[in-house]
Amino acid sequence: MSKKTRVRIAPSPTGDPHIGTAYTALFNYAFARKNKGDFIVRIEDTDQTRLVQGAEEEIYEALDWLGLKADEGPKQGGDFGPYKQSERLSIYKKHAQELVEKGAAFYCDCSSERLQKVREEQQSRGQVPHYDGKCRENPPTQLTKTVVRLKVPKEGETSFEDLIRGKVTFKNSDIDDQVLLKSDGFPTYHLAAVVDDHLMEITDVIRGEDWLSSTSKHVLLYQAFGWELPVFAHLPLLRNPDKSKLSKRKNPVSVLWYRQQGYLPEALRNFLALMGWSMPDGKEIFGLEEFVEKLDLKRVDPAGPVFDNQKLDWLNGEYIRKISETDLASTLIKGKFTKFSEAQMKLVLPLVKERMKKLSEFDQLVSYFFEDSEIAVDLLVQKGKTKEETKKVLEIFEKPLKQLNSWEKDKIEEAIKNKQKEIDWSNSDLFMTLRLAATGSRATPPLFDTLEALGKEKTLARLGQVVAKLSD
Ligand code: GLU
């Protein structure tokens, strides 16, 4: 009987929930669903100096928002817990001792001053800093103030198969005698991750490429314990457009920032699924179900995918247009993206829905419908026209508009086009002048729709004000 698939993400609560965590979560989640397995969240909080208050909660919040709920974890519980590493210290200690007894690790009591000196000497010789092996032959009896280090074989190579990259090999001489257990009793990432992945029966370790070299140490640990290796798959790192590693200096990386900006979770998920992955038929817009159905980690492209915000905007716009106006209105209200009322939104949403890329743009896109703003005369006067001509033309159009009994776009259009025959202005000059006079904006939905939504009273009042201004 084949084993049940179990995958995990193992975020450290050291800051804002990272978009890279969302990315690995998505692939792990989809892989679990595809193989009818479990998706687990494990909190790696062993570096106590880097913990950030509230960060753990925000990780759950980000995953919930993205619809990537875990089957087991600190929040859900489960049979393999606790799922927070700070609550598992005795387990790591026991395993570290076991390694020492087996000769695969050793106690080291080098002072930080000595280690610092060794590091500096190595650097001055142009070497990569590494532990110099002083305590490798220490007896397996614990000294005070010691750490436990991995005893990496001096010779040979360590290899493993990566589902995305094929065979990966590291020379043992390039692998450091890594600290596994610190003097404060906390494990380092390497020991804790391997012990937990084994005890939690993780079958497939799907994580970012930045952990590839760590995996060589992990493989040595699995071998020392005599445990079966999981399948490894290292996803490509997300990159800035200049191909450097995605970083907050160049691009926002907090999942909650994307929520705040008004990206829809479905759109962000779809976008992240396109990072390194493409559908066999090349389709770019697809839902989670489809992703789960088609996912094959062997088809992930290891070349670093570029996190292209413009593409995300485009995708988000596509998703916005898929939502009904009623749902869009309630999403805007629930997410606190608007100060306008439901009735106001009903009036203008059909007009601006086509243009919206982010929910946060909504108020700015529609503000001229509800709020008067100062209209700059310079902007209003089109190229090749004078202030006087512009004023005259606006005056000409005031009358037929005032006489309209029913303020509907067809009637407005008819009235404007009838009058247009009397003047010698092109559509573009005339419509832009009327548009600017009525809204103050160059970019609006089609003119007649806009005037209809604006209402007769407001349209005429604004035209009147502009005419008065042009008379100054
Ligand atoms: N704690 C590591 C991180 O923050 C986990 C790496 C792994 O998945 O093994 O990404």
Coordinates of C-alpha atoms and ligand atoms in Angstrom, one line a residue:
M1 CA 0.0 0.0 0.0
S2 CA 1.4 3.4 -0.9
K3 CA 1.8 5.9 1.8
K4 CA -0.6 8.8 2.2
T5 CA 0.8 12.0 0.7
R6 CA 1.7 14.5 3.4
V7 CA 3.2 17.9 2.6
R8 CA 3.9 21.0 4.7
I9 CA 4.9 24.6 4.7
A10 CA 7.2 25.6 7.5
P11 CA 7.1 29.4 7.8
S12 CA 9.0 31.3 10.5
P13 CA 7.0 34.0 12.2
T14 CA 9.7 36.7 11.7
G15 CA 7.8 39.4 9.9
D16 CA 4.9 40.1 7.5
P17 CA 3.4 37.0 5.8
H18 CA 5.6 36.7 2.8
I19 CA 4.4 36.3 -0.8
G20 CA 7.0 33.5 -1.2
T21 CA 5.2 31.6 1.6
A22 CA 1.9 32.0 -0.2
Y23 CA 3.6 30.7 -3.3
T24 CA 5.0 27.6 -1.7
A25 CA 1.7 27.1 0.2
L26 CA -0.2 27.2 -3.1
F27 CA 1.9 24.5 -4.6
N28 CA 1.9 22.3 -1.5
Y29 CA -1.8 22.8 -1.1
A30 CA -2.6 21.8 -4.7
F31 CA -0.2 18.9 -4.5
A32 CA -1.9 17.6 -1.4
R33 CA -5.4 18.0 -3.0
K34 CA -4.3 16.3 -6.1
N35 CA -2.9 13.3 -4.3
K36 CA -5.8 13.2 -1.7
G37 CA -3.2 13.9 1.0
D38 CA -2.8 16.3 3.9
F39 CA -1.5 19.9 3.8
I40 CA 0.2 20.8 7.1
V41 CA 1.4 24.1 8.6
R42 CA 4.3 23.9 10.9
I43 CA 5.6 27.0 12.7
E44 CA 9.4 27.2 12.8
D45 CA 10.0 29.5 15.7
T46 CA 13.4 28.2 16.8
D47 CA 15.2 31.4 16.2
Q48 CA 13.8 33.2 19.2
T49 CA 15.8 36.4 18.5
R50 CA 13.9 37.0 15.2
L51 CA 10.3 36.4 16.4
V52 CA 7.9 39.1 15.6
Q53 CA 4.8 39.6 17.8
G54 CA 1.6 38.8 15.8
A55 CA 3.4 37.4 12.8
E56 CA 2.1 33.9 13.4
E57 CA -1.5 35.0 13.4
E58 CA -0.9 37.0 10.2
I59 CA 0.4 33.8 8.5
Y60 CA -2.9 32.1 9.2
E61 CA -4.8 35.2 8.1
A62 CA -3.0 35.3 4.8
L63 CA -3.5 31.6 4.2
D64 CA -7.2 31.9 5.1
W65 CA -7.6 34.9 2.8
L66 CA -6.0 32.9 -0.1
G67 CA -8.2 29.9 0.6
L68 CA -5.3 27.7 1.4
K69 CA -6.4 26.2 4.7
A70 CA -4.3 23.6 6.3
D71 CA -5.5 20.2 7.4
E72 CA -3.2 20.1 10.4
G73 CA -1.3 22.8 12.2
P74 CA -1.1 24.9 15.4
K75 CA -4.5 26.2 14.7
Q76 CA -6.2 23.0 13.5
G77 CA -4.4 20.6 15.7
G78 CA -3.8 17.0 14.5
D79 CA -2.2 13.7 15.6
F80 CA 1.3 14.7 14.9
G81 CA 1.6 17.8 17.0
P82 CA 2.6 20.0 18.6
Y83 CA 3.1 21.8 15.3
K84 CA 5.2 24.7 16.7
Q85 CA 8.8 23.9 17.1
S86 CA 9.3 25.8 20.3
E87 CA 7.0 23.3 21.9
R88 CA 9.1 20.3 20.8
L89 CA 12.5 21.1 22.3
S90 CA 12.9 17.8 24.2
I91 CA 12.3 15.9 20.9
Y92 CA 15.2 17.6 19.2
K93 CA 17.5 17.2 22.2
K94 CA 16.9 13.5 22.3
H95 CA 17.6 13.2 18.5
A96 CA 20.7 15.3 18.8
Q97 CA 22.0 13.0 21.5
E98 CA 21.2 10.0 19.4
L99 CA 23.4 11.4 16.6
V100 CA 26.3 12.0 18.9
E101 CA 26.0 8.4 20.2
K102 CA 26.0 7.2 16.6
G103 CA 29.1 9.2 15.8
A104 CA 27.3 11.4 13.3
A105 CA 27.5 14.5 15.4
F106 CA 29.8 15.9 18.1
Y107 CA 29.7 18.2 21.1
C108 CA 31.6 21.4 20.5
D109 CA 32.6 23.9 23.1
C110 CA 34.5 26.4 21.0
S111 CA 34.0 30.0 22.3
S112 CA 32.4 32.5 20.0
E113 CA 35.7 34.5 20.2
R114 CA 37.7 31.6 18.8
L115 CA 35.1 30.9 16.1
Q116 CA 35.2 34.6 15.1
K117 CA 39.0 34.4 14.8
V118 CA 38.9 31.3 12.7
R119 CA 36.4 32.9 10.4
E120 CA 38.5 36.0 10.0
E121 CA 41.6 34.0 9.2
Q122 CA 39.8 31.9 6.6
Q123 CA 38.3 35.0 5.0
S124 CA 41.7 36.6 4.8
R125 CA 42.9 33.5 3.0
G126 CA 40.0 33.9 0.6
Q127 CA 38.2 30.8 1.9
V128 CA 34.5 30.4 2.6
P129 CA 34.2 30.6 6.4
H130 CA 33.5 27.1 7.9
Y131 CA 34.0 25.3 11.2
D132 CA 37.7 24.1 11.3
G133 CA 36.9 20.8 13.0
K134 CA 38.7 21.3 16.3
C135 CA 36.1 19.4 18.4
R136 CA 35.2 16.7 15.9
E137 CA 37.0 14.1 17.9
N138 CA 35.5 15.1 21.3
P139 CA 34.2 12.2 23.4
P140 CA 30.4 11.8 23.2
T141 CA 29.9 13.1 26.8
Q142 CA 28.2 16.4 27.1
L143 CA 30.3 19.3 28.4
T144 CA 28.8 22.4 29.8
K145 CA 28.0 25.3 27.4
T146 CA 28.2 23.1 24.3
V147 CA 26.5 23.0 21.0
V148 CA 26.0 19.9 18.9
R149 CA 27.4 19.9 15.4
L150 CA 26.9 17.6 12.4
K151 CA 30.0 15.6 11.7
V152 CA 30.1 15.8 7.9
P153 CA 32.2 13.1 6.3
K154 CA 35.4 14.7 5.0
E155 CA 35.4 12.8 1.7
G156 CA 32.9 11.9 -1.0
E157 CA 29.7 13.5 -2.2
T158 CA 26.1 13.8 -1.1
S159 CA 23.4 13.6 -3.7
F160 CA 19.7 13.6 -3.9
E161 CA 17.0 13.6 -6.6
D162 CA 15.0 16.7 -7.0
L163 CA 11.7 16.3 -8.8
I164 CA 12.1 19.7 -10.6
R165 CA 15.9 19.7 -11.0
G166 CA 17.0 16.1 -11.4
K167 CA 20.1 14.9 -9.6
V168 CA 21.7 17.4 -7.3
T169 CA 25.2 16.7 -5.9
F170 CA 27.3 18.5 -3.3
K171 CA 30.9 17.7 -2.4
N172 CA 31.1 16.9 1.3
S173 CA 34.2 19.0 1.6
D174 CA 31.9 22.0 0.8
I175 CA 29.4 21.2 3.5
D176 CA 30.0 22.8 6.9
D177 CA 29.9 21.0 10.2
Q178 CA 26.6 22.7 10.9
V179 CA 25.3 23.5 14.4
L180 CA 22.3 21.3 15.0
L181 CA 21.5 22.1 18.7
K182 CA 22.4 25.5 20.2
S183 CA 23.7 26.0 23.7
D184 CA 20.3 27.4 24.8
G185 CA 18.7 24.0 24.0
F186 CA 17.0 25.2 20.8
P187 CA 17.7 23.3 17.6
T188 CA 18.7 25.0 14.4
Y189 CA 16.5 24.9 11.4
H190 CA 18.3 21.9 9.9
L191 CA 17.8 19.4 12.8
A192 CA 14.3 20.6 13.6
A193 CA 13.1 20.4 10.0
V194 CA 14.5 16.9 9.4
V195 CA 13.2 15.5 12.7
D196 CA 9.8 17.0 12.2
D197 CA 9.5 16.1 8.6
H198 CA 10.3 12.5 9.6
L199 CA 8.0 12.3 12.6
M200 CA 5.2 14.1 10.9
E201 CA 5.5 11.6 8.0
I202 CA 6.0 14.2 5.4
T203 CA 6.3 12.4 2.0
D204 CA 7.2 15.3 -0.2
V205 CA 9.2 18.4 0.8
I206 CA 8.2 21.2 -1.6
R207 CA 10.0 24.4 -0.8
G208 CA 11.9 27.3 -2.2
E209 CA 15.2 27.0 -4.1
D210 CA 17.0 28.9 -1.4
W211 CA 17.0 25.7 0.7
L212 CA 18.6 23.6 -2.0
S213 CA 22.1 23.6 -0.4
S214 CA 20.6 22.9 3.1
T215 CA 19.1 19.8 1.6
S216 CA 22.6 18.2 1.4
K217 CA 22.9 18.5 5.2
H218 CA 19.4 17.2 5.6
V219 CA 20.2 14.1 3.5
L220 CA 23.2 13.4 5.7
L221 CA 20.9 13.6 8.7
Y222 CA 18.4 11.3 7.2
Q223 CA 21.2 8.8 6.5
A224 CA 22.6 9.1 10.0
F225 CA 19.2 8.4 11.5
G226 CA 18.6 5.6 9.1
W227 CA 15.4 7.2 7.8
E228 CA 13.8 7.0 4.4
L229 CA 14.3 10.2 2.4
P230 CA 11.2 12.2 1.4
V231 CA 10.8 13.4 -2.2
F232 CA 12.4 16.8 -2.6
A233 CA 11.1 19.5 -5.0
H234 CA 12.7 22.9 -4.9
L235 CA 10.5 25.6 -6.5
P236 CA 12.2 28.4 -8.3
L237 CA 12.6 31.7 -6.4
L238 CA 10.4 34.6 -7.4
R239 CA 12.4 37.3 -9.0
N240 CA 12.2 41.1 -9.5
P241 CA 12.1 42.2 -13.2
D242 CA 15.9 42.7 -13.0
K243 CA 16.1 39.0 -12.0
S244 CA 17.4 39.6 -8.5
K245 CA 15.6 37.7 -5.7
L246 CA 12.2 39.3 -4.9
S247 CA 12.8 41.7 -2.1
K248 CA 10.8 44.3 -0.3
R249 CA 13.2 47.0 -1.5
K250 CA 12.0 46.5 -5.0
N251 CA 8.6 45.0 -4.7
P252 CA 6.0 44.7 -1.9
V253 CA 6.3 41.2 -0.5
S254 CA 3.6 41.1 2.2
V255 CA 0.5 39.1 1.3
L256 CA -1.5 41.5 3.4
W257 CA -0.3 44.4 1.2
Y258 CA -1.9 42.7 -1.8
R259 CA -5.1 42.3 0.1
Q260 CA -5.1 46.0 1.1
Q261 CA -4.5 47.0 -2.5
G262 CA -7.6 45.2 -3.6
Y263 CA -6.3 42.2 -5.4
L264 CA -8.7 39.4 -5.3
P265 CA -7.5 36.2 -3.7
E266 CA -8.5 34.2 -6.8
A267 CA -6.4 36.5 -8.9
L268 CA -3.3 36.4 -6.7
R269 CA -3.6 32.6 -6.5
N270 CA -3.8 32.3 -10.3
F271 CA -0.9 34.7 -10.7
L272 CA 1.3 32.7 -8.2
A273 CA 0.3 29.5 -10.0
L274 CA 1.9 31.0 -13.2
M275 CA 5.2 31.4 -11.5
G276 CA 7.3 28.5 -12.9
W277 CA 4.2 26.7 -14.0
S278 CA 2.2 26.8 -17.2
M279 CA -0.9 24.9 -18.1
P280 CA -0.3 22.2 -20.7
D281 CA -2.6 24.1 -23.1
G282 CA -1.0 27.5 -22.3
K283 CA -4.2 28.9 -20.7
E284 CA -3.4 31.8 -18.4
I285 CA -6.6 32.2 -16.5
F286 CA -7.6 29.2 -14.5
G287 CA -9.1 28.4 -11.1
L288 CA -7.7 26.4 -8.2
E289 CA -9.6 23.3 -9.2
E290 CA -8.1 23.3 -12.6
F291 CA -4.6 23.9 -11.2
V292 CA -5.0 20.9 -8.8
E293 CA -6.2 18.7 -11.7
K294 CA -3.3 19.6 -14.0
L295 CA -0.4 20.1 -11.5
D296 CA 2.7 18.0 -12.2
L297 CA 5.8 19.2 -10.4
K298 CA 8.0 17.7 -13.0
R299 CA 6.7 20.3 -15.4
V300 CA 7.8 23.2 -13.2
D301 CA 10.4 25.4 -14.9
P302 CA 13.4 25.9 -12.6
A303 CA 14.4 29.2 -14.3
G304 CA 13.4 32.1 -11.9
P305 CA 10.0 33.4 -12.7
V306 CA 9.6 37.2 -12.8
F307 CA 7.0 38.7 -10.5
D308 CA 5.4 41.1 -13.0
N309 CA 3.0 43.5 -11.3
Q310 CA 1.5 44.6 -14.5
K311 CA 0.5 41.1 -15.3
L312 CA -1.0 40.8 -11.9
D313 CA -3.0 44.0 -12.5
W314 CA -4.2 42.6 -15.8
L315 CA -5.2 39.3 -14.2
N316 CA -6.9 41.0 -11.3
G317 CA -8.9 43.2 -13.8
E318 CA -10.0 40.0 -15.5
Y319 CA -11.2 38.5 -12.2
I320 CA -13.0 41.7 -11.2
R321 CA -15.0 41.6 -14.5
K322 CA -16.1 38.1 -13.7
I323 CA -17.9 39.2 -10.5
S324 CA -21.5 40.3 -10.6
E325 CA -22.1 43.9 -9.8
T326 CA -23.9 43.0 -6.6
D327 CA -21.1 40.9 -5.4
L328 CA -18.5 43.5 -6.4
A329 CA -20.4 46.1 -4.4
S330 CA -20.4 44.0 -1.3
T331 CA -16.7 43.1 -1.8
L332 CA -15.9 46.8 -2.0
I333 CA -17.9 47.5 1.2
K334 CA -16.6 44.6 3.2
G335 CA -13.0 45.3 2.3
K336 CA -13.5 49.0 3.2
F337 CA -12.4 50.1 -0.3
T338 CA -15.1 52.7 -0.7
K339 CA -16.7 55.6 1.2
F340 CA -19.7 55.6 -1.2
S341 CA -23.1 54.1 -0.5
E342 CA -24.5 51.0 -2.1
A343 CA -27.0 53.1 -4.1
Q344 CA -24.2 55.3 -5.4
M345 CA -22.2 52.2 -6.4
K346 CA -25.1 50.7 -8.2
L347 CA -25.2 53.7 -10.4
V348 CA -21.6 53.8 -11.4
L349 CA -20.2 50.3 -11.1
P350 CA -21.5 49.1 -14.5
L351 CA -19.6 52.1 -16.0
V352 CA -16.2 51.6 -14.3
K353 CA -16.1 47.8 -13.8
E354 CA -14.4 47.5 -17.2
R355 CA -11.6 49.8 -16.2
M356 CA -10.8 48.6 -12.7
K357 CA -7.6 46.8 -12.1
K358 CA -7.6 46.9 -8.3
L359 CA -10.5 47.4 -5.8
S360 CA -8.6 50.3 -4.2
E361 CA -8.9 52.3 -7.4
F362 CA -12.6 52.4 -7.2
D363 CA -13.2 55.6 -5.3
Q364 CA -10.7 57.5 -7.4
L365 CA -12.3 56.3 -10.6
V366 CA -15.8 57.4 -9.6
S367 CA -15.2 60.4 -7.3
Y368 CA -16.2 62.9 -9.9
F369 CA -19.7 61.4 -10.0
F370 CA -20.3 62.4 -6.5
E371 CA -17.8 65.1 -5.6
D372 CA -17.2 68.5 -7.2
S373 CA -13.7 69.3 -8.0
E374 CA -12.0 72.4 -9.3
I375 CA -11.8 72.2 -13.1
A376 CA -8.7 73.6 -14.6
V377 CA -9.5 75.9 -17.5
D378 CA -6.2 75.3 -19.2
L379 CA -6.9 71.6 -19.4
L380 CA -10.4 72.3 -20.8
V381 CA -9.4 74.4 -23.8
Q382 CA -8.5 71.9 -26.5
K383 CA -5.5 72.4 -28.8
G384 CA -6.2 74.9 -31.6
K385 CA -9.3 76.4 -29.7
T386 CA -9.5 79.6 -27.8
K387 CA -11.1 80.3 -24.4
E388 CA -13.9 82.3 -26.1
E389 CA -14.7 79.6 -28.6
T390 CA -14.8 77.0 -25.9
K391 CA -17.1 79.1 -23.8
K392 CA -19.4 79.7 -26.7
V393 CA -19.6 76.0 -27.6
L394 CA -20.5 75.1 -24.0
E395 CA -23.2 77.7 -23.9
I396 CA -24.7 76.4 -27.1
F397 CA -25.0 72.9 -25.6
E398 CA -26.4 74.1 -22.3
K399 CA -29.8 74.9 -23.8
P400 CA -30.8 71.6 -25.5
L401 CA -29.6 69.7 -22.5
K402 CA -31.7 71.8 -20.2
Q403 CA -34.7 71.2 -22.4
L404 CA -34.5 67.4 -22.1
N405 CA -37.3 65.9 -20.3
S406 CA -35.9 62.5 -19.9
W407 CA -32.2 62.2 -18.9
E408 CA -31.3 59.1 -20.7
K409 CA -28.1 58.5 -22.6
D410 CA -29.8 58.0 -26.0
K411 CA -31.7 61.3 -25.6
I412 CA -28.5 63.1 -24.4
E413 CA -26.6 61.8 -27.4
E414 CA -29.4 62.9 -29.8
A415 CA -29.5 66.3 -28.3
I416 CA -25.8 66.8 -28.4
K417 CA -25.4 65.4 -31.9
N418 CA -28.2 67.6 -33.3
K419 CA -26.6 70.7 -32.0
Q420 CA -23.2 69.6 -33.2
K421 CA -24.3 70.1 -36.7
E422 CA -24.4 73.9 -36.0
I423 CA -20.8 74.1 -35.1
D424 CA -17.6 73.1 -36.8
W425 CA -16.0 70.9 -34.1
S426 CA -14.7 67.4 -34.4
N427 CA -16.2 64.7 -32.1
S428 CA -13.0 64.3 -30.2
D429 CA -12.6 68.1 -29.4
L430 CA -16.3 68.4 -28.5
F431 CA -16.6 65.3 -26.5
M432 CA -13.4 66.0 -24.6
T433 CA -14.5 69.5 -23.8
L434 CA -17.9 68.3 -22.5
R435 CA -16.3 65.5 -20.6
L436 CA -13.8 67.7 -18.9
A437 CA -16.4 70.4 -18.1
A438 CA -18.8 67.8 -16.6
T439 CA -16.2 65.6 -14.8
G440 CA -12.9 67.3 -14.6
S441 CA -11.4 64.1 -15.9
R442 CA -9.9 63.1 -19.3
A443 CA -10.5 59.4 -18.7
T444 CA -14.1 58.5 -18.1
P445 CA -16.4 55.8 -19.4
P446 CA -18.3 56.8 -22.6
L447 CA -19.5 60.4 -22.5
F448 CA -23.2 59.8 -22.8
D449 CA -23.2 57.1 -20.2
T450 CA -21.2 59.3 -17.9
L451 CA -23.6 62.3 -18.3
E452 CA -26.6 60.0 -17.7
A453 CA -25.1 58.7 -14.4
L454 CA -24.0 62.2 -13.4
G455 CA -27.6 63.4 -13.7
K456 CA -29.1 66.4 -15.3
E457 CA -28.8 68.8 -12.4
K458 CA -25.1 68.1 -11.7
T459 CA -24.2 68.2 -15.4
L460 CA -25.8 71.5 -16.0
A461 CA -24.5 73.0 -12.8
R462 CA -21.0 72.1 -13.8
L463 CA -21.3 73.3 -17.3
G464 CA -22.6 76.6 -15.9
Q465 CA -19.7 76.9 -13.5
V466 CA -17.2 76.3 -16.3
V467 CA -18.8 78.8 -18.5
A468 CA -18.6 81.4 -15.7
K469 CA -14.9 80.6 -15.2
L470 CA -14.2 80.9 -18.9
S471 CA -15.8 84.4 -18.8
D472 CA -13.3 85.7 -16.2
Ligands
GLU1 N1 11.5 27.9 8.1 C1 11.9 27.8 6.7 C2 11.3 29.1 6.0 O1 11.1 30.0 6.7 C3 11.3 26.6 6.1 C4 12.1 26.0 5.0 C5 11.5 24.6 4.6 O2 10.4 24.6 4.1 O3 12.1 23.6 5.0 O4 11.1 29.1 4.9

